[in-house]
Amino acid sequence: MSEPILKTENLTFRYTTAEGAAPTVLDGLTLSVRRGEFVAVLGHNGSGKSTLAKHINALLTPDEGAVRVFGCDTRDPESTYFIRSNAGLVFQNPDDQIVASLIENDVAFGPENLGVPNPELRERVTRALKEVGLQGFEEHETNALSGGQKQRVAIAGVLAMDPAILVLDEATAMLDPRGRAGLMRVVRALHAAGMTVVMITHYMEEAASAERVVVLDGGEVRLDGTPQEVLTQAHALRALSLEVPFACRLSLELQARGVPVATCITDDALKEELCALRSKQ
């Protein structure tokens, strides 16, 4: 098995306020991610999800413990450029990330600041826009885009820097269901092409798309496993103030009534179970 490309070791962090140190946000968090993994990070508000995302990109650094990206310590100023080039972070609000009025200029901003020369710069912009389904939009104005399109532009800007890890910090939170679905198609396609993805989310259906689900609470890892292993733990999820996926709730209720269906975490899986059951009758 390959070595992790991202590791947090006993990561502890507290925000500082005018009154002094605030309560601990991350408390001895230890986590590793291997190349090519698709990891969804769940947790209620205040569990430390977004703070973890900012540590991966070295926007924040630990008070105690360490975060390493490809072995580089995020506290080392000489490693900051390398880390931010290899761990691309997409924020919740794309307006916080878009810096140019034209799409092609915005996507080119990151790699241009990395010193990528022409014509490679043009090639990167074209490739990144194709990867997010916006080829042909180069000369469109960013302020005329929908929320979902803006978030795709933000992702394209990160992809143009050719990162090894894509970190999505609640990137679908401000989108409508159609926009979320479209963005998730892009994320799944990027992962299928080999991208390592760490997705901070509070949507269970998004977590079900991942290979692995990590649940945070009180700045610590409480659950860690496959979506099937984690998202079917109804009592544990409720205790952590998280919703149980609808398909899981319904399949458990059906089981309680004597209907022989497996515990499902997606609507499609439950539909297949019910169709198979009906065909046997």
GROMACS .gro file of N, CA and C in nm, residues 72-238:
model
  501
   72CYS      N    1   0.618   1.739   0.363
   72CYS     CA    2   0.656   1.876   0.398
   72CYS      C    3   0.570   1.929   0.511
   73ASP      N    4   0.634   1.982   0.614
   73ASP     CA    5   0.564   2.037   0.730
   73ASP      C    6   0.502   2.172   0.693
   74THR      N    7   0.372   2.188   0.718
   74THR     CA    8   0.304   2.312   0.681
   74THR      C    9   0.355   2.432   0.761
   75ARG      N   10   0.425   2.407   0.872
   75ARG     CA   11   0.478   2.520   0.951
   75ARG      C   12   0.609   2.573   0.894
   76ASP      N   13   0.667   2.505   0.798
   76ASP     CA   14   0.793   2.547   0.738
   76ASP      C   15   0.765   2.649   0.628
   77PRO      N   16   0.802   2.776   0.646
   77PRO     CA   17   0.773   2.878   0.544
   77PRO      C   18   0.831   2.844   0.407
   78GLU      N   19   0.941   2.774   0.404
   78GLU     CA   20   1.003   2.739   0.277
   78GLU      C   21   0.922   2.634   0.201
   79SER      N   22   0.828   2.567   0.269
   79SER     CA   23   0.745   2.465   0.205
   79SER      C   24   0.608   2.517   0.163
   80THR      N   25   0.575   2.641   0.203
   80THR     CA   26   0.440   2.693   0.179
   80THR      C   27   0.405   2.695   0.030
   81TYR      N   28   0.496   2.742  -0.053
   81TYR     CA   29   0.471   2.750  -0.198
   81TYR      C   30   0.442   2.611  -0.253
   82PHE      N   31   0.525   2.514  -0.217
   82PHE     CA   32   0.506   2.376  -0.266
   82PHE      C   33   0.372   2.320  -0.219
   83ILE      N   34   0.339   2.340  -0.093
   83ILE     CA   35   0.216   2.284  -0.036
   83ILE      C   36   0.094   2.345  -0.103
   84ARG      N   37   0.091   2.476  -0.120
   84ARG     CA   38  -0.026   2.541  -0.181
   84ARG      C   39  -0.037   2.511  -0.330
   85SER      N   40   0.075   2.475  -0.392
   85SER     CA   41   0.071   2.434  -0.532
   85SER      C   42   0.017   2.293  -0.548
   86ASN      N   43   0.031   2.212  -0.444
   86ASN     CA   44  -0.007   2.071  -0.452
   86ASN      C   45  -0.135   2.037  -0.377
   87ALA      N   46  -0.182   2.126  -0.292
   87ALA     CA   47  -0.309   2.105  -0.221
   87ALA      C   48  -0.400   2.222  -0.255
   88GLY      N   49  -0.479   2.208  -0.361
   88GLY     CA   50  -0.565   2.315  -0.407
   88GLY      C   51  -0.693   2.323  -0.327
   89LEU      N   52  -0.724   2.439  -0.274
   89LEU     CA   53  -0.839   2.457  -0.185
   89LEU      C   54  -0.948   2.537  -0.256
   90VAL      N   55  -1.071   2.482  -0.257
   90VAL     CA   56  -1.189   2.550  -0.313
   90VAL      C   57  -1.281   2.587  -0.197
   91PHE      N   58  -1.313   2.716  -0.187
   91PHE     CA   59  -1.392   2.766  -0.074
   91PHE      C   60  -1.542   2.747  -0.096
   92GLN      N   61  -1.616   2.770   0.011
   92GLN     CA   62  -1.762   2.758   0.006
   92GLN      C   63  -1.823   2.858  -0.090
   93ASN      N   64  -1.779   2.983  -0.084
   93ASN     CA   65  -1.835   3.090  -0.168
   93ASN      C   66  -1.739   3.119  -0.283
   94PRO      N   67  -1.777   3.089  -0.407
   94PRO     CA   68  -1.685   3.113  -0.519
   94PRO      C   69  -1.649   3.259  -0.537
   95ASP      N   70  -1.734   3.352  -0.490
   95ASP     CA   71  -1.702   3.494  -0.503
   95ASP      C   72  -1.580   3.532  -0.419
   96ASP      N   73  -1.547   3.449  -0.319
   96ASP     CA   74  -1.427   3.473  -0.239
   96ASP      C   75  -1.301   3.429  -0.312
   97GLN      N   76  -1.317   3.358  -0.424
   97GLN     CA   77  -1.204   3.299  -0.493
   97GLN      C   78  -1.184   3.354  -0.634
   98ILE      N   79  -1.291   3.404  -0.695
   98ILE     CA   80  -1.282   3.457  -0.831
   98ILE      C   81  -1.225   3.599  -0.826
   99VAL      N   82  -1.122   3.624  -0.909
   99VAL     CA   83  -1.050   3.751  -0.901
   99VAL      C   84  -1.053   3.831  -1.031
  100ALA      N   85  -1.101   3.773  -1.140
  100ALA     CA   86  -1.097   3.841  -1.269
  100ALA      C   87  -1.236   3.847  -1.330
  101SER      N   88  -1.256   3.942  -1.422
  101SER     CA   89  -1.389   3.959  -1.482
  101SER      C   90  -1.414   3.860  -1.596
  102LEU      N   91  -1.308   3.809  -1.660
  102LEU     CA   92  -1.323   3.709  -1.765
  102LEU      C   93  -1.278   3.573  -1.715
  103ILE      N   94  -1.349   3.468  -1.755
  103ILE     CA   95  -1.320   3.334  -1.707
  103ILE      C   96  -1.176   3.292  -1.736
  104GLU      N   97  -1.129   3.314  -1.859
  104GLU     CA   98  -0.994   3.268  -1.894
  104GLU      C   99  -0.889   3.338  -1.809
  105ASN      N  100  -0.909   3.464  -1.778
  105ASN     CA  101  -0.813   3.537  -1.695
  105ASN      C  102  -0.816   3.488  -1.551
  106ASP      N  103  -0.935   3.453  -1.504
  106ASP     CA  104  -0.945   3.405  -1.367
  106ASP      C  105  -0.876   3.269  -1.352
  107VAL      N  106  -0.901   3.179  -1.446
  107VAL     CA  107  -0.841   3.045  -1.439
  107VAL      C  108  -0.689   3.055  -1.456
  108ALA      N  109  -0.643   3.154  -1.533
  108ALA     CA  110  -0.499   3.169  -1.556
  108ALA      C  111  -0.428   3.235  -1.439
  109PHE      N  112  -0.502   3.296  -1.348
  109PHE     CA  113  -0.441   3.376  -1.241
  109PHE      C  114  -0.344   3.294  -1.156
  110GLY      N  115  -0.388   3.177  -1.109
  110GLY     CA  116  -0.305   3.095  -1.022
  110GLY      C  117  -0.177   3.047  -1.088
  111PRO      N  118  -0.189   2.975  -1.201
  111PRO     CA  119  -0.067   2.926  -1.265
  111PRO      C  120   0.025   3.038  -1.314
  112GLU      N  121  -0.035   3.153  -1.353
  112GLU     CA  122   0.048   3.265  -1.397
  112GLU      C  123   0.134   3.315  -1.281
  113ASN      N  124   0.076   3.317  -1.161
  113ASN     CA  125   0.152   3.359  -1.043
  113ASN      C  126   0.253   3.254  -0.999
  114LEU      N  127   0.236   3.131  -1.046
  114LEU     CA  128   0.335   3.027  -1.020
  114LEU      C  129   0.450   3.034  -1.119
  115GLY      N  130   0.437   3.123  -1.219
  115GLY     CA  131   0.543   3.139  -1.316
  115GLY      C  132   0.532   3.048  -1.436
  116VAL      N  133   0.411   2.991  -1.459
  116VAL     CA  134   0.392   2.902  -1.574
  116VAL      C  135   0.397   2.986  -1.702
  117PRO      N  136   0.483   2.951  -1.797
  117PRO     CA  137   0.499   3.032  -1.918
  117PRO      C  138   0.395   2.997  -2.025
  118ASN      N  139   0.375   3.089  -2.118
  118ASN     CA  140   0.298   3.057  -2.239
  118ASN      C  141   0.388   2.972  -2.328
  119PRO      N  142   0.336   2.877  -2.410
  119PRO     CA  143   0.193   2.848  -2.428
  119PRO      C  144   0.136   2.749  -2.326
  120GLU      N  145   0.221   2.701  -2.232
  120GLU     CA  146   0.172   2.605  -2.134
  120GLU      C  147   0.056   2.663  -2.053
  121LEU      N  148   0.063   2.792  -2.025
  121LEU     CA  149  -0.044   2.857  -1.950
  121LEU      C  150  -0.177   2.843  -2.022
  122ARG      N  151  -0.177   2.872  -2.153
  122ARG     CA  152  -0.300   2.859  -2.231
  122ARG      C  153  -0.351   2.715  -2.232
  123GLU      N  154  -0.257   2.623  -2.242
  123GLU     CA  155  -0.294   2.481  -2.244
  123GLU      C  156  -0.359   2.440  -2.112
  124ARG      N  157  -0.303   2.490  -2.003
  124ARG     CA  158  -0.359   2.457  -1.871
  124ARG      C  159  -0.500   2.512  -1.854
  125VAL      N  160  -0.520   2.636  -1.899
  125VAL     CA  161  -0.653   2.698  -1.888
  125VAL      C  162  -0.754   2.618  -1.970
  126THR      N  163  -0.718   2.583  -2.092
  126THR     CA  164  -0.808   2.507  -2.179
  126THR      C  165  -0.841   2.372  -2.117
  127ARG      N  166  -0.739   2.303  -2.066
  127ARG     CA  167  -0.760   2.171  -2.007
  127ARG      C  168  -0.848   2.179  -1.882
  128ALA      N  169  -0.820   2.278  -1.796
  128ALA     CA  170  -0.896   2.290  -1.671
  128ALA      C  171  -1.043   2.320  -1.699
  129LEU      N  172  -1.071   2.408  -1.795
  129LEU     CA  173  -1.209   2.439  -1.827
  129LEU      C  174  -1.280   2.318  -1.888
  130LYS      N  175  -1.209   2.239  -1.965
  130LYS     CA  176  -1.268   2.117  -2.020
  130LYS      C  177  -1.301   2.019  -1.908
  131GLU      N  178  -1.213   2.009  -1.809
  131GLU     CA  179  -1.235   1.915  -1.700
  131GLU      C  180  -1.359   1.948  -1.617
  132VAL      N  181  -1.395   2.077  -1.612
  132VAL     CA  182  -1.514   2.116  -1.535
  132VAL      C  183  -1.635   2.142  -1.625
  133GLY      N  184  -1.623   2.109  -1.753
  133GLY     CA  185  -1.736   2.124  -1.844
  133GLY      C  186  -1.765   2.265  -1.889
  134LEU      N  187  -1.664   2.350  -1.892
  134LEU     CA  188  -1.684   2.489  -1.933
  134LEU      C  189  -1.599   2.527  -2.054
  135GLN      N  190  -1.563   2.428  -2.136
  135GLN     CA  191  -1.489   2.461  -2.257
  135GLN      C  192  -1.574   2.550  -2.347
  136GLY      N  193  -1.512   2.649  -2.408
  136GLY     CA  194  -1.585   2.744  -2.490
  136GLY      C  195  -1.635   2.865  -2.413
  137PHE      N  196  -1.615   2.866  -2.281
  137PHE     CA  197  -1.661   2.978  -2.197
  137PHE      C  198  -1.549   3.077  -2.167
  138GLU      N  199  -1.434   3.062  -2.232
  138GLU     CA  200  -1.316   3.141  -2.196
  138GLU      C  201  -1.343   3.291  -2.187
  139GLU      N  202  -1.420   3.345  -2.279
  139GLU     CA  203  -1.438   3.490  -2.283
  139GLU      C  204  -1.569   3.536  -2.218
  140HIS      N  205  -1.635   3.447  -2.145
  140HIS     CA  206  -1.755   3.486  -2.072
  140HIS      C  207  -1.716   3.564  -1.947
  141GLU      N  208  -1.805   3.654  -1.905
  141GLU     CA  209  -1.780   3.731  -1.784
  141GLU      C  210  -1.819   3.650  -1.660
  142THR      N  211  -1.736   3.652  -1.560
  142THR     CA  212  -1.760   3.572  -1.439
  142THR      C  213  -1.884   3.620  -1.363
  143ASN      N  214  -1.913   3.750  -1.368
  143ASN     CA  215  -2.027   3.801  -1.290
  143ASN      C  216  -2.162   3.765  -1.354
  144ALA      N  217  -2.160   3.707  -1.474
  144ALA     CA  218  -2.284   3.668  -1.541
  144ALA      C  219  -2.314   3.519  -1.523
  145LEU      N  220  -2.232   3.451  -1.446
  145LEU     CA  221  -2.247   3.306  -1.430
  145LEU      C  222  -2.341   3.272  -1.315
  146SER      N  223  -2.398   3.152  -1.322
  146SER     CA  224  -2.477   3.100  -1.211
  146SER      C  225  -2.383   3.059  -1.098
  147GLY      N  226  -2.439   3.032  -0.982
  147GLY     CA  227  -2.357   2.989  -0.868
  147GLY      C  228  -2.279   2.863  -0.899
  148GLY      N  229  -2.345   2.766  -0.963
  148GLY     CA  230  -2.278   2.642  -0.997
  148GLY      C  231  -2.165   2.662  -1.096
  149GLN      N  232  -2.187   2.750  -1.195
  149GLN     CA  233  -2.083   2.779  -1.294
  149GLN      C  234  -1.965   2.851  -1.229
  150LYS      N  235  -1.995   2.944  -1.137
  150LYS     CA  236  -1.887   3.013  -1.067
  150LYS      C  237  -1.801   2.914  -0.988
  151GLN      N  238  -1.867   2.817  -0.925
  151GLN     CA  239  -1.790   2.720  -0.846
  151GLN      C  240  -1.705   2.633  -0.937
  152ARG      N  241  -1.755   2.605  -1.057
  152ARG     CA  242  -1.673   2.529  -1.154
  152ARG      C  243  -1.552   2.611  -1.197
  153VAL      N  244  -1.571   2.741  -1.215
  153VAL     CA  245  -1.458   2.828  -1.250
  153VAL      C  246  -1.355   2.826  -1.137
  154ALA      N  247  -1.403   2.831  -1.012
  154ALA     CA  248  -1.312   2.828  -0.898
  154ALA      C  249  -1.232   2.697  -0.897
  155ILE      N  250  -1.300   2.586  -0.926
  155ILE     CA  251  -1.230   2.457  -0.932
  155ILE      C  252  -1.131   2.456  -1.048
  156ALA      N  253  -1.172   2.511  -1.163
  156ALA     CA  254  -1.082   2.516  -1.278
  156ALA      C  255  -0.957   2.596  -1.245
  157GLY      N  256  -0.972   2.705  -1.171
  157GLY     CA  257  -0.857   2.785  -1.132
  157GLY      C  258  -0.759   2.707  -1.047
  158VAL      N  259  -0.812   2.620  -0.962
  158VAL     CA  260  -0.727   2.534  -0.880
  158VAL      C  261  -0.662   2.426  -0.966
  159LEU      N  262  -0.742   2.364  -1.054
  159LEU     CA  263  -0.689   2.256  -1.139
  159LEU      C  264  -0.579   2.307  -1.232
  160ALA      N  265  -0.588   2.431  -1.276
  160ALA     CA  266  -0.488   2.487  -1.366
  160ALA      C  267  -0.350   2.496  -1.300
  161MET      N  268  -0.348   2.492  -1.166
  161MET     CA  269  -0.221   2.492  -1.095
  161MET      C  270  -0.163   2.352  -1.082
  162ASP      N  271  -0.237   2.253  -1.137
  162ASP     CA  272  -0.191   2.114  -1.142
  162ASP      C  273  -0.164   2.057  -1.003
  163PRO      N  274  -0.262   2.064  -0.912
  163PRO     CA  275  -0.240   2.013  -0.777
  163PRO      C  276  -0.249   1.860  -0.772
  164ALA      N  277  -0.195   1.803  -0.665
  164ALA     CA  278  -0.208   1.659  -0.643
  164ALA      C  279  -0.331   1.627  -0.559
  165ILE      N  280  -0.375   1.725  -0.480
  165ILE     CA  281  -0.489   1.707  -0.389
  165ILE      C  282  -0.588   1.820  -0.413
  166LEU      N  283  -0.716   1.786  -0.429
  166LEU     CA  284  -0.822   1.885  -0.441
  166LEU      C  285  -0.901   1.884  -0.311
  167VAL      N  286  -0.902   1.997  -0.241
  167VAL     CA  287  -0.973   2.010  -0.114
  167VAL      C  288  -1.094   2.098  -0.135
  168LEU      N  289  -1.212   2.045  -0.110
  168LEU     CA  290  -1.337   2.118  -0.130
  168LEU      C  291  -1.397   2.149   0.007
  169ASP      N  292  -1.398   2.277   0.044
  169ASP     CA  293  -1.448   2.317   0.176
  169ASP      C  294  -1.593   2.364   0.164
  170GLU      N  295  -1.687   2.268   0.180
  170GLU     CA  296  -1.830   2.298   0.169
  170GLU      C  297  -1.860   2.367   0.035
  171ALA      N  298  -1.796   2.318  -0.072
  171ALA     CA  299  -1.804   2.386  -0.201
  171ALA      C  300  -1.943   2.384  -0.263
  172THR      N  301  -2.031   2.296  -0.218
  172THR     CA  302  -2.167   2.291  -0.273
  172THR      C  303  -2.270   2.357  -0.183
  173ALA      N  304  -2.228   2.411  -0.070
  173ALA     CA  305  -2.322   2.458   0.032
  173ALA      C  306  -2.413   2.570  -0.017
  174MET      N  307  -2.364   2.655  -0.109
  174MET     CA  308  -2.442   2.769  -0.154
  174MET      C  309  -2.516   2.743  -0.285
  175LEU      N  310  -2.513   2.618  -0.332
  175LEU     CA  311  -2.574   2.585  -0.460
  175LEU      C  312  -2.712   2.522  -0.442
  176ASP      N  313  -2.796   2.535  -0.544
  176ASP     CA  314  -2.925   2.466  -0.543
  176ASP      C  315  -2.901   2.319  -0.580
  177PRO      N  316  -3.004   2.233  -0.565
  177PRO     CA  317  -2.984   2.090  -0.591
  177PRO      C  318  -2.926   2.060  -0.728
  178ARG      N  319  -2.970   2.134  -0.831
  178ARG     CA  320  -2.917   2.110  -0.965
  178ARG      C  321  -2.768   2.146  -0.972
  179GLY      N  322  -2.733   2.258  -0.910
  179GLY     CA  323  -2.593   2.299  -0.909
  179GLY      C  324  -2.506   2.202  -0.832
  180ARG      N  325  -2.558   2.151  -0.718
  180ARG     CA  326  -2.483   2.053  -0.640
  180ARG      C  327  -2.459   1.925  -0.720
  181ALA      N  328  -2.565   1.880  -0.788
  181ALA     CA  329  -2.553   1.757  -0.866
  181ALA      C  330  -2.450   1.773  -0.978
  182GLY      N  331  -2.452   1.888  -1.044
  182GLY     CA  332  -2.358   1.913  -1.152
  182GLY      C  333  -2.215   1.918  -1.102
  183LEU      N  334  -2.195   1.983  -0.988
  183LEU     CA  335  -2.061   1.993  -0.933
  183LEU      C  336  -2.010   1.856  -0.887
  184MET      N  337  -2.099   1.775  -0.830
  184MET     CA  338  -2.058   1.642  -0.786
  184MET      C  339  -2.021   1.554  -0.905
  185ARG      N  340  -2.086   1.572  -1.019
  185ARG     CA  341  -2.046   1.497  -1.139
  185ARG      C  342  -1.902   1.532  -1.178
  186VAL      N  343  -1.869   1.661  -1.167
  186VAL     CA  344  -1.733   1.705  -1.198
  186VAL      C  345  -1.634   1.642  -1.101
  187VAL      N  346  -1.667   1.644  -0.973
  187VAL     CA  347  -1.576   1.590  -0.870
  187VAL      C  348  -1.554   1.441  -0.891
  188ARG      N  349  -1.663   1.367  -0.918
  188ARG     CA  350  -1.649   1.223  -0.940
  188ARG      C  351  -1.564   1.193  -1.064
  189ALA      N  352  -1.581   1.274  -1.168
  189ALA     CA  353  -1.501   1.254  -1.290
  189ALA      C  354  -1.354   1.283  -1.263
  190LEU      N  355  -1.325   1.386  -1.186
  190LEU     CA  356  -1.186   1.417  -1.153
  190LEU      C  357  -1.124   1.304  -1.072
  191HIS      N  358  -1.199   1.251  -0.978
  191HIS     CA  359  -1.147   1.140  -0.898
  191HIS      C  360  -1.125   1.017  -0.985
  192ALA      N  361  -1.218   0.989  -1.074
  192ALA     CA  362  -1.204   0.873  -1.163
  192ALA      C  363  -1.080   0.886  -1.251
  193ALA      N  364  -1.039   1.010  -1.278
  193ALA     CA  365  -0.919   1.034  -1.359
  193ALA      C  366  -0.791   1.030  -1.276
  194GLY      N  367  -0.805   1.008  -1.144
  194GLY     CA  368  -0.687   0.991  -1.059
  194GLY      C  369  -0.664   1.097  -0.955
  195MET      N  370  -0.749   1.200  -0.948
  195MET     CA  371  -0.730   1.309  -0.852
  195MET      C  372  -0.759   1.262  -0.709
  196THR      N  373  -0.674   1.300  -0.615
  196THR     CA  374  -0.701   1.279  -0.473
  196THR      C  375  -0.797   1.389  -0.428
  197VAL      N  376  -0.907   1.351  -0.364
  197VAL     CA  377  -1.010   1.448  -0.326
  197VAL      C  378  -1.039   1.438  -0.176
  198VAL      N  379  -1.035   1.553  -0.109
  198VAL     CA  380  -1.082   1.564   0.030
  198VAL      C  381  -1.200   1.661   0.027
  199MET      N  382  -1.319   1.611   0.054
  199MET     CA  383  -1.442   1.691   0.041
  199MET      C  384  -1.506   1.712   0.177
  200ILE      N  385  -1.502   1.839   0.223
  200ILE     CA  386  -1.571   1.877   0.345
  200ILE      C  387  -1.717   1.902   0.309
  201THR      N  388  -1.808   1.834   0.375
  201THR     CA  389  -1.949   1.848   0.337
  201THR      C  390  -2.040   1.819   0.457
  202HIS      N  391  -2.165   1.862   0.447
  202HIS     CA  392  -2.264   1.819   0.545
  202HIS      C  393  -2.380   1.748   0.476
  203TYR      N  394  -2.364   1.722   0.345
  203TYR     CA  395  -2.467   1.651   0.270
  203TYR      C  396  -2.434   1.501   0.265
  204MET      N  397  -2.525   1.420   0.318
  204MET     CA  398  -2.501   1.276   0.325
  204MET      C  399  -2.491   1.213   0.187
  205GLU      N  400  -2.571   1.263   0.091
  205GLU     CA  401  -2.566   1.203  -0.042
  205GLU      C  402  -2.432   1.229  -0.109
  206GLU      N  403  -2.365   1.339  -0.074
  206GLU     CA  404  -2.231   1.364  -0.127
  206GLU      C  405  -2.130   1.271  -0.061
  207ALA      N  406  -2.143   1.254   0.068
  207ALA     CA  407  -2.052   1.163   0.139
  207ALA      C  408  -2.065   1.020   0.086
  208ALA      N  409  -2.186   0.983   0.046
  208ALA     CA  410  -2.207   0.847  -0.006
  208ALA      C  411  -2.134   0.825  -0.138
  209SER      N  412  -2.095   0.931  -0.207
  209SER     CA  413  -2.023   0.920  -0.334
  209SER      C  414  -1.874   0.895  -0.313
  210ALA      N  415  -1.826   0.916  -0.191
  210ALA     CA  416  -1.683   0.903  -0.164
  210ALA      C  417  -1.644   0.756  -0.145
  211GLU      N  418  -1.513   0.732  -0.139
  211GLU     CA  419  -1.462   0.598  -0.108
  211GLU      C  420  -1.454   0.576   0.041
  212ARG      N  421  -1.439   0.687   0.114
  212ARG     CA  422  -1.414   0.680   0.258
  212ARG      C  423  -1.481   0.799   0.324
  213VAL      N  424  -1.536   0.777   0.441
  213VAL     CA  425  -1.604   0.883   0.515
  213VAL      C  426  -1.540   0.896   0.653
  214VAL      N  427  -1.503   1.018   0.687
  214VAL     CA  428  -1.448   1.050   0.819
  214VAL      C  429  -1.544   1.146   0.888
  215VAL      N  430  -1.581   1.115   1.011
  215VAL     CA  431  -1.672   1.201   1.087
  215VAL      C  432  -1.595   1.265   1.202
  216LEU      N  433  -1.600   1.399   1.208
  216LEU     CA  434  -1.536   1.474   1.315
  216LEU      C  435  -1.638   1.518   1.419
  217ASP      N  436  -1.591   1.523   1.542
  217ASP     CA  437  -1.672   1.578   1.652
  217ASP      C  438  -1.576   1.625   1.759
  218GLY      N  439  -1.594   1.749   1.803
  218GLY     CA  440  -1.504   1.801   1.904
  218GLY      C  441  -1.359   1.806   1.859
  219GLY      N  442  -1.339   1.822   1.728
  219GLY     CA  443  -1.204   1.830   1.676
  219GLY      C  444  -1.129   1.699   1.671
  220GLU      N  445  -1.201   1.588   1.685
  220GLU     CA  446  -1.140   1.455   1.680
  220GLU      C  447  -1.212   1.368   1.579
  221VAL      N  448  -1.144   1.264   1.532
  221VAL     CA  449  -1.206   1.166   1.443
  221VAL      C  450  -1.289   1.069   1.526
  222ARG      N  451  -1.420   1.063   1.498
  222ARG     CA  452  -1.509   0.973   1.572
  222ARG      C  453  -1.543   0.848   1.493
  223LEU      N  454  -1.558   0.862   1.361
  223LEU     CA  455  -1.587   0.749   1.274
  223LEU      C  456  -1.500   0.758   1.150
  224ASP      N  457  -1.458   0.644   1.097
  224ASP     CA  458  -1.372   0.643   0.980
  224ASP      C  459  -1.388   0.508   0.911
  225GLY      N  460  -1.437   0.510   0.788
  225GLY     CA  461  -1.456   0.384   0.716
  225GLY      C  462  -1.518   0.409   0.580
  226THR      N  463  -1.563   0.303   0.516
  226THR     CA  464  -1.632   0.318   0.388
  226THR      C  465  -1.768   0.384   0.412
  227PRO      N  466  -1.829   0.443   0.308
  227PRO     CA  467  -1.963   0.500   0.326
  227PRO      C  468  -2.062   0.399   0.383
  228GLN      N  469  -2.055   0.275   0.337
  228GLN     CA  470  -2.146   0.172   0.386
  228GLN      C  471  -2.124   0.145   0.534
  229GLU      N  472  -1.998   0.147   0.576
  229GLU     CA  473  -1.967   0.120   0.717
  229GLU      C  474  -2.009   0.235   0.808
  230VAL      N  475  -1.990   0.359   0.761
  230VAL     CA  476  -2.014   0.476   0.845
  230VAL      C  477  -2.159   0.524   0.839
  231LEU      N  478  -2.213   0.537   0.718
  231LEU     CA  479  -2.344   0.602   0.703
  231LEU      C  480  -2.460   0.513   0.743
  232THR      N  481  -2.435   0.387   0.771
  232THR     CA  482  -2.542   0.299   0.821
  232THR      C  483  -2.545   0.293   0.973
  233GLN      N  484  -2.454   0.364   1.040
  233GLN     CA  485  -2.452   0.365   1.187
  233GLN      C  486  -2.549   0.472   1.238
  234ALA      N  487  -2.676   0.440   1.229
  234ALA     CA  488  -2.781   0.539   1.259
  234ALA      C  489  -2.769   0.597   1.399
  235HIS      N  490  -2.751   0.510   1.499
  235HIS     CA  491  -2.745   0.560   1.638
  235HIS      C  492  -2.622   0.648   1.659
  236ALA      N  493  -2.509   0.606   1.605
  236ALA     CA  494  -2.385   0.683   1.622
  236ALA      C  495  -2.396   0.819   1.553
  237LEU      N  496  -2.454   0.822   1.433
  237LEU     CA  497  -2.468   0.948   1.360
  237LEU      C  498  -2.560   1.044   1.433
  238ARG      N  499  -2.671   0.992   1.484
  238ARG     CA  500  -2.764   1.078   1.558
  238ARG      C  501  -2.698   1.133   1.684
   0.00000   0.00000   0.00000
